[in-house]
Short mmCIF file of C-alpha atoms and ligand atoms in Angstrom, two decimals:
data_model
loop_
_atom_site.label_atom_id
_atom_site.label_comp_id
_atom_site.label_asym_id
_atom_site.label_seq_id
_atom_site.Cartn_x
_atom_site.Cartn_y
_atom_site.Cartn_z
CA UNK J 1 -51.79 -45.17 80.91
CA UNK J 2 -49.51 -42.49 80.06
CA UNK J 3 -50.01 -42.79 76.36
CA UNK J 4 -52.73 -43.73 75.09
CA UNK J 5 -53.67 -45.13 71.28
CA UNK J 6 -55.01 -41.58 70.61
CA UNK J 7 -57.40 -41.52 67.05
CA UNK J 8 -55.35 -39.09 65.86
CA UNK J 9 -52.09 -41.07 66.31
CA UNK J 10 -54.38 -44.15 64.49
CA UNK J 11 -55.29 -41.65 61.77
CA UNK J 12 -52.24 -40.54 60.66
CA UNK J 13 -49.88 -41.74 57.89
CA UNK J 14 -47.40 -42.63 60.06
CA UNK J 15 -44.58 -42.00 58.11
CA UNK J 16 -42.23 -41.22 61.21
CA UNK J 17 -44.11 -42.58 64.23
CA UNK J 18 -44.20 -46.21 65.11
CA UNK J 19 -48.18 -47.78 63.81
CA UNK J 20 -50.16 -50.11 65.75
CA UNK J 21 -52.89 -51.14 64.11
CA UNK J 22 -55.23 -52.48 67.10
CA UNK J 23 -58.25 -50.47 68.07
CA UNK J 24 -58.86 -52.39 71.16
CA UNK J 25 -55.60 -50.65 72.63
CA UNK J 26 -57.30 -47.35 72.60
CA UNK J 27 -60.49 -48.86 75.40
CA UNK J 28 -57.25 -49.86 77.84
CA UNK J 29 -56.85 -47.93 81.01
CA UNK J 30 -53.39 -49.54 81.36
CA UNK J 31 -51.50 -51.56 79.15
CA UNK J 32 -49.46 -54.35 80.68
CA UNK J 33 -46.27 -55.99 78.52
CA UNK J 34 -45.89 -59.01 80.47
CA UNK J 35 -42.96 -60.56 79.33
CA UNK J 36 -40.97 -57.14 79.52
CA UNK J 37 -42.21 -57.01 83.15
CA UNK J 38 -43.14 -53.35 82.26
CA UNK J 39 -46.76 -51.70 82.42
CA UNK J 40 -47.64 -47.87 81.42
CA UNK J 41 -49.27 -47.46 84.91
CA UNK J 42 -46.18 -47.89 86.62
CA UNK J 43 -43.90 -46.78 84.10
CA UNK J 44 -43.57 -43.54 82.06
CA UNK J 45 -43.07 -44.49 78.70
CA UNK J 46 -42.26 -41.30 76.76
CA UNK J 47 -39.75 -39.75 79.74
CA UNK J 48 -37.98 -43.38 79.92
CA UNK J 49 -37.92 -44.64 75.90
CA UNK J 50 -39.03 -41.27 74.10
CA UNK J 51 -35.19 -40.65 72.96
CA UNK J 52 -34.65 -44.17 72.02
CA UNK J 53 -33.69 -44.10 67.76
CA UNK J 54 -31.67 -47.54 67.46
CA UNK J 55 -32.99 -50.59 68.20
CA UNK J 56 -30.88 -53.68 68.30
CA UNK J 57 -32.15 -57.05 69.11
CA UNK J 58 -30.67 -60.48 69.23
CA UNK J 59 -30.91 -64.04 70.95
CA UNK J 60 -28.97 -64.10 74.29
CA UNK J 61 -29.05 -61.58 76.79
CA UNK J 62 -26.04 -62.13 77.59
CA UNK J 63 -24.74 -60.94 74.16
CA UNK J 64 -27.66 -57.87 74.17
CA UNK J 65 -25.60 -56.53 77.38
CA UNK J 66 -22.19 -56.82 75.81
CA UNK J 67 -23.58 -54.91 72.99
CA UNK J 68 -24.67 -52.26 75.51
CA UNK J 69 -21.54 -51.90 76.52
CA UNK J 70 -19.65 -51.78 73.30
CA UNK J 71 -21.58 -49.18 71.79
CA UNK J 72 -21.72 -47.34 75.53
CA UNK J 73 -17.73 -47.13 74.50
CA UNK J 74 -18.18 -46.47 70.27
CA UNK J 75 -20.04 -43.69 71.69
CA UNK J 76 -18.39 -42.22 74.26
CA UNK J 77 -21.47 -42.98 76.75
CA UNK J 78 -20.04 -45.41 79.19
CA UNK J 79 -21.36 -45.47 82.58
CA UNK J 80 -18.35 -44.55 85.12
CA UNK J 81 -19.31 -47.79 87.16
CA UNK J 82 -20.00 -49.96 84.13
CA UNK J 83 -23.44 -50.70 85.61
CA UNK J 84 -25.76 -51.46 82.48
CA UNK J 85 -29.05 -52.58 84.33
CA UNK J 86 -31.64 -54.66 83.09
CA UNK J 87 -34.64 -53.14 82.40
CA UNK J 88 -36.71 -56.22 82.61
CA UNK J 89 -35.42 -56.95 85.56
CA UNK J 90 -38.10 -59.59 87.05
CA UNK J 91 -38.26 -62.01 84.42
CA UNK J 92 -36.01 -63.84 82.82
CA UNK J 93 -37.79 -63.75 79.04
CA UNK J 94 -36.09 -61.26 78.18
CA UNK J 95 -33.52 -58.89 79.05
CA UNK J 96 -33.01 -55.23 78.10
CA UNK J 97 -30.63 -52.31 77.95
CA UNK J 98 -30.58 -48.64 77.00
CA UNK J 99 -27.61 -46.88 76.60
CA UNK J 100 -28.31 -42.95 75.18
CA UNK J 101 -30.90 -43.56 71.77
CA UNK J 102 -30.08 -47.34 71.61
CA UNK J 103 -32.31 -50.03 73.28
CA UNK J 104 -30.73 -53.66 73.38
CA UNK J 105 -33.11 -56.36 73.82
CA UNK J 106 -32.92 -60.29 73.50
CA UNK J 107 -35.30 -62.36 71.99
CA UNK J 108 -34.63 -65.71 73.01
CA UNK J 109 -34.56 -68.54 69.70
CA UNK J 110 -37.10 -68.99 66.80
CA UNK J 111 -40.37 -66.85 65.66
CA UNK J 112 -42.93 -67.52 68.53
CA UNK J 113 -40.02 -66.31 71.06
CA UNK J 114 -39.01 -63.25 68.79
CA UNK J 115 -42.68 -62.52 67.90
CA UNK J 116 -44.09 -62.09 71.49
CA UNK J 117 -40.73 -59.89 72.46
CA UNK J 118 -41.95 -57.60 69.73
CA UNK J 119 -45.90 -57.22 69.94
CA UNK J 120 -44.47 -55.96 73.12
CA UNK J 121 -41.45 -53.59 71.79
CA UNK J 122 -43.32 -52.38 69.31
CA UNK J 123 -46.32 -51.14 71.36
CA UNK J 124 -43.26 -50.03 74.15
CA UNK J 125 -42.06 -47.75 71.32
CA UNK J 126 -45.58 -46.65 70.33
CA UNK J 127 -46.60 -45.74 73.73
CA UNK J 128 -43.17 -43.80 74.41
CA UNK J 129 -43.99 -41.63 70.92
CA UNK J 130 -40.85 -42.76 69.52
CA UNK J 131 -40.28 -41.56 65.95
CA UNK J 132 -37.54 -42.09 63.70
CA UNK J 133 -36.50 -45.51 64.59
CA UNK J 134 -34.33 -47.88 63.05
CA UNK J 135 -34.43 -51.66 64.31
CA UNK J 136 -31.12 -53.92 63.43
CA UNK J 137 -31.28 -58.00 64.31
CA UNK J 138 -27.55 -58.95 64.95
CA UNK J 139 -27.33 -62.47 64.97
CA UNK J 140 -25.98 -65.85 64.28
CA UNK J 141 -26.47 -68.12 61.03
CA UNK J 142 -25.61 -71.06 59.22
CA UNK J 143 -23.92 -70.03 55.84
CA UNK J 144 -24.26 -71.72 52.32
CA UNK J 145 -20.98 -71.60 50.44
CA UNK J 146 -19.32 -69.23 52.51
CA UNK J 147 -15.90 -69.08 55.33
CA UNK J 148 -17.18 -69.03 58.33
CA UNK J 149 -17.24 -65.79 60.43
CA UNK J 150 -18.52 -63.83 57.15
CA UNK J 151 -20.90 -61.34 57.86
CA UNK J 152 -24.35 -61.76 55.80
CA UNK J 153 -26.61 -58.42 55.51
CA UNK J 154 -30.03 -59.49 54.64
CA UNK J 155 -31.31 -58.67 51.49
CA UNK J 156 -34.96 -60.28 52.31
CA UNK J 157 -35.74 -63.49 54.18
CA UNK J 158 -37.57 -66.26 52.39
CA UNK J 159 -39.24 -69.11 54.08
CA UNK J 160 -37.63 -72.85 53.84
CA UNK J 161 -39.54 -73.37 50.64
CA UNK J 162 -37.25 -69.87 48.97
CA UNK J 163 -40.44 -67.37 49.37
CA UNK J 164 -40.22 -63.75 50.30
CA UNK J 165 -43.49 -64.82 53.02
CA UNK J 166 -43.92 -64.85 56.82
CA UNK J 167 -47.03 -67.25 56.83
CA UNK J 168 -49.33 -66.75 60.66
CA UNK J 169 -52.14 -68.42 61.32
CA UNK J 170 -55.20 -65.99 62.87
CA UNK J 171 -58.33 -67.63 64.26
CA UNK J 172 -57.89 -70.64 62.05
CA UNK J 173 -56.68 -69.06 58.70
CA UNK J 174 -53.10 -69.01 57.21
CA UNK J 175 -52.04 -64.87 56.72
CA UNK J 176 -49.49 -64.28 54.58
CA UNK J 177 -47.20 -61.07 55.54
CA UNK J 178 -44.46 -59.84 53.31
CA UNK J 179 -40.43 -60.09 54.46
CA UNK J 180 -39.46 -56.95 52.99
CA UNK J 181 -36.73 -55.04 54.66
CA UNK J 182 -35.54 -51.52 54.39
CA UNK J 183 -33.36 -51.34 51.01
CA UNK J 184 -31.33 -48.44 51.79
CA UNK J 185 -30.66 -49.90 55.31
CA UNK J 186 -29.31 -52.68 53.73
CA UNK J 187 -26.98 -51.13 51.58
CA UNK J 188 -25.76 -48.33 53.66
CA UNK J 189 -25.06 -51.64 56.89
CA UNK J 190 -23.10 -53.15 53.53
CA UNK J 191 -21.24 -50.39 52.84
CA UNK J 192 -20.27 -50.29 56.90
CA UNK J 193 -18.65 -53.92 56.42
CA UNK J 194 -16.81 -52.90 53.57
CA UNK J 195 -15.29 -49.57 55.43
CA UNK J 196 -14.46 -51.81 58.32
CA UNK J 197 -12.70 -54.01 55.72
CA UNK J 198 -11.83 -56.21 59.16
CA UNK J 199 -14.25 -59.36 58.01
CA UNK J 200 -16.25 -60.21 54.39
CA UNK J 201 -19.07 -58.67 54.49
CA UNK J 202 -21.61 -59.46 51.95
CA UNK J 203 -25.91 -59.20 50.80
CA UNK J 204 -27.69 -62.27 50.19
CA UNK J 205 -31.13 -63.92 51.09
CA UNK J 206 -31.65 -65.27 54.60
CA UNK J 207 -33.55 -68.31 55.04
CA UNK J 208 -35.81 -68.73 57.95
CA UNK J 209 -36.76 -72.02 59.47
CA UNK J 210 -38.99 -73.34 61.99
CA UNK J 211 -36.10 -75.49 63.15
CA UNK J 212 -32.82 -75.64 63.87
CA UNK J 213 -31.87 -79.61 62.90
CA UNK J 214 -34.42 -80.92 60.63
CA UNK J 215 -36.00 -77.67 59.05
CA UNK J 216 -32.27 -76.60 58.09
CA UNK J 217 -31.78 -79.73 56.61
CA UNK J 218 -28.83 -80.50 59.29
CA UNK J 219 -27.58 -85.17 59.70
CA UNK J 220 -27.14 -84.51 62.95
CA UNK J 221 -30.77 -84.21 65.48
CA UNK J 222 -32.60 -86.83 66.70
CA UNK J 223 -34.20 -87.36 63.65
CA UNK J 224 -33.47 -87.63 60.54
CA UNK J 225 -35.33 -88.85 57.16
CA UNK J 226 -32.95 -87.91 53.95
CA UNK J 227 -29.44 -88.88 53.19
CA UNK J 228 -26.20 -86.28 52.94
CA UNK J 229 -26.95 -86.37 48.87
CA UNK J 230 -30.44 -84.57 49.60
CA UNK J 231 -29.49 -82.65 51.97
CA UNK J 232 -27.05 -81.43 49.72
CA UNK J 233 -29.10 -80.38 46.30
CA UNK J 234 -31.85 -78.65 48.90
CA UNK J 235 -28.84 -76.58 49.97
CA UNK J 236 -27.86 -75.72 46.49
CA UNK J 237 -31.26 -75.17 45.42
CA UNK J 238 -31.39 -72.25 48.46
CA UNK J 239 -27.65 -71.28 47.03
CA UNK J 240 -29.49 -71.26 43.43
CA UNK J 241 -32.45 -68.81 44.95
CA UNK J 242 -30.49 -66.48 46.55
CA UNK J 243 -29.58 -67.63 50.25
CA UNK J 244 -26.27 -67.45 52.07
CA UNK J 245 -27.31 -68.01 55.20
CA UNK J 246 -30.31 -69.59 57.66
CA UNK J 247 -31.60 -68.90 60.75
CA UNK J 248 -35.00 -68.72 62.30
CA UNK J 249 -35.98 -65.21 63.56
CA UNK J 250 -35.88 -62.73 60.73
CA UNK J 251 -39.35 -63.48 58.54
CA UNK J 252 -41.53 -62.51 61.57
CA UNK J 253 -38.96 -60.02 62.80
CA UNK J 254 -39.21 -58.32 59.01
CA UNK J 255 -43.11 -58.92 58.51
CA UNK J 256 -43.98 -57.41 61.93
CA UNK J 257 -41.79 -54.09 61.04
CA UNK J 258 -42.79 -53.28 58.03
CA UNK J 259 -46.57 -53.52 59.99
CA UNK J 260 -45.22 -51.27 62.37
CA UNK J 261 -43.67 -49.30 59.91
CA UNK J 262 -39.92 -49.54 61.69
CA UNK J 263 -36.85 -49.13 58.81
CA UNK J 264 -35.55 -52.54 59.73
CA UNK J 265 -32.23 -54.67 58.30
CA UNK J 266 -30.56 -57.93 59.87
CA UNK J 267 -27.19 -58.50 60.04
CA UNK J 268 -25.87 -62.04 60.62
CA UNK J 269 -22.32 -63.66 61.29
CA UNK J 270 -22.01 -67.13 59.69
CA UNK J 271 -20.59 -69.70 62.22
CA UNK J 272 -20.08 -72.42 59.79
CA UNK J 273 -20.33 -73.70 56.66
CA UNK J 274 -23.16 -76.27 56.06
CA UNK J 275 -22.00 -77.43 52.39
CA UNK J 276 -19.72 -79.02 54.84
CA UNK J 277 -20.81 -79.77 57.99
CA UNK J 278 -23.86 -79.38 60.59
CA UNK J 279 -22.16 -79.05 63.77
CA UNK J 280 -20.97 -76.21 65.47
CA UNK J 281 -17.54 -77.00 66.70
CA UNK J 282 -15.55 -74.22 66.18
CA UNK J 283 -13.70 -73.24 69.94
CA UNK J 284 -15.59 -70.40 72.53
CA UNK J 285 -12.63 -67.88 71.18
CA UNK J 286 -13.44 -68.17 67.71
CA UNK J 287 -17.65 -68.48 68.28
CA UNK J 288 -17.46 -65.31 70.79
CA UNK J 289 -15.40 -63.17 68.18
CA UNK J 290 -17.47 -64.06 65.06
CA UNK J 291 -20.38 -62.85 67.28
CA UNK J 292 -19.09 -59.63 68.12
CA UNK J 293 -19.13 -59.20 63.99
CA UNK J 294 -22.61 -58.25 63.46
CA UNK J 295 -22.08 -55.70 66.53
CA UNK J 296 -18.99 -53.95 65.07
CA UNK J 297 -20.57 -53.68 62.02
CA UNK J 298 -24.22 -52.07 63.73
CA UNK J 299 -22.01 -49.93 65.98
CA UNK J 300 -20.57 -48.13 62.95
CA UNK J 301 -23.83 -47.57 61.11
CA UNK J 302 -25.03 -45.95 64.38
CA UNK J 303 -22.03 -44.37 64.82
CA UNK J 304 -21.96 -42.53 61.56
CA UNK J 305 -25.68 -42.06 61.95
CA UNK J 306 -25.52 -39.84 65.17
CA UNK J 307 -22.67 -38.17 64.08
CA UNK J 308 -23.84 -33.91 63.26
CA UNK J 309 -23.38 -33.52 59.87
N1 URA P 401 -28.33 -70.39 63.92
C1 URA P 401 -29.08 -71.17 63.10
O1 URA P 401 -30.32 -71.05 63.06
N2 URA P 401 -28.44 -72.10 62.35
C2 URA P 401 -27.11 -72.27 62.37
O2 URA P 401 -26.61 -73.15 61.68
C3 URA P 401 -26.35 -71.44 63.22
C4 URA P 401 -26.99 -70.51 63.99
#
């Protein structure tokens, strides 16, 4: 393994470096991150990641390589050929893209799919020595009382019940983790929106759900137990606590950085309204540029944040 879990690296405060907090990773010869298709036998970790400080992550690879190369372009970086390859190359889990300091990976829908993808980055960045990194989820949401196509920077995610908790079971007993994301982050990714002035940009909670129809409280699955009129007051009761928007990655994705001590902040488009509606049915056009939101907006934080000052 080219990087090891070394006790000092354990031992320290870790106020720059990425923390695992696993002895067991220190006994492994090699350490293999399956669903990346990477290992640090094969693979050296600090010479290929080492630079990387930006960190974006989102659900389709397909929109993880379009970020690649829009912020190849924002940054002046762009491959003559256009070839962005896949680093994961050899499954299809996960894809993933480095462009300069930013890595672009996809994590696939809802927390089991996001969580693995990150036991996996995060130990990736720890075994690379990474320090100084900033993590951004750019993704899609449902919104609560706003137009579609705003942009919704997290303040913290809450859990379908309104609570500031990532709840994980280990060996048979419920752990709660805390949601809390970085507060500056948030507020300086606000301020980007509001420079951009190009879409509404605004801070509010972000539900998290473990489902997509009945778990956000949408008429239209398979099932479906409650009439429009409760549907409705559990939507203003989220309104009342806080939340503009829902969507079911960022409690794990904030619990498992602030255990891994990575400044972390999620910034989500809204695609609809679901005060009035549950299905998505707004054309490609429209759905592909409302996506590209959460991207314009990360580019210029990470713009501005490379540029010498
Ligand atoms: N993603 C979600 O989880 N919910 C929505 O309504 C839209 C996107």
């Amino acid at each position: 393994m080219h990087s090891g879990f070394s006790e000092e690296r354990n031992g320290e405060q870790c106020e720059r470096s990425i923390c695992v907090n696993n002895p067991n990773l220190e006994s492994m010869k090699e350490d293999i991150l399956y669903h990346l298709n990477l290992d640090t036998a094969s693979h050296d970790f600090p010479k290929e990641f080492g630079d990387v400080k930006f960190v974006c992550v989102g659900g389709s690879p397909w929109r993880m390589k379009s970020f690649t190369e829009y912020i190849a372009k924002e940054l002046g970086l762009e491959d003559p050929k256009g070839e962005y390859p896949n680093i994961c190359e050899g499954t299809d889990r996960y894809a993933m893209y480095k462009v300069g300091p930013i890595l672009s990976v996809s994590h696939g829908i809802g927390i089991p799919s996001i969580s693995i993808m990150l036991h996996e980055l995060i130990k990736l960045l720890y075994h690379a020595r990474c320090t100084d990194v900033t993590i951004v989820r750019i993704g899609t949401s449902g919104g609560i009382g706003l137009q579609p196509g705003t942009v919704v920077v997290t303040k913290q995610p809450v859990d379908a019940m309104f609570l500031p908790r990532f709840e994980q079971v280990v060996l048979g007993k419920t752990v709660v983790r805390s949601t809390e994301l970085d507060v500056e982050l948030a507020e300086e990714l606000l301020q980007c929106g509001k420079e951009l002035a190009e879409f509404e940009t605004v801070i509010g909670n972000t539900m998290c759900t473990l489902d997509f129809y009945e778990g956000q409280a949408r008429l239209d699955g398979a099932f479906c137990s409650y009439t429009e009129e409760e549907k409705q007051n559990y939507l203003s009761e989220a309104y009342a606590a806080g939340v503009r928007n829902i969507e079911m990655e960022s409690s794990v994705f904030a619990a498992m950085c602030k255990l891994s001590n990575i400044r972390a902040a999620v910034v989500c488009v809204t695609l609809l309204d679901r005060q009035k509606g549950d299905q998505l049915s707004s054309s490609h056009e429209v759905m592909q540029s409302y996506q590209q939101r959460p991207q314009i907006l990360t580019g210029l934080y990470i713009k501005k944040s490379l540029k010498p000052s």
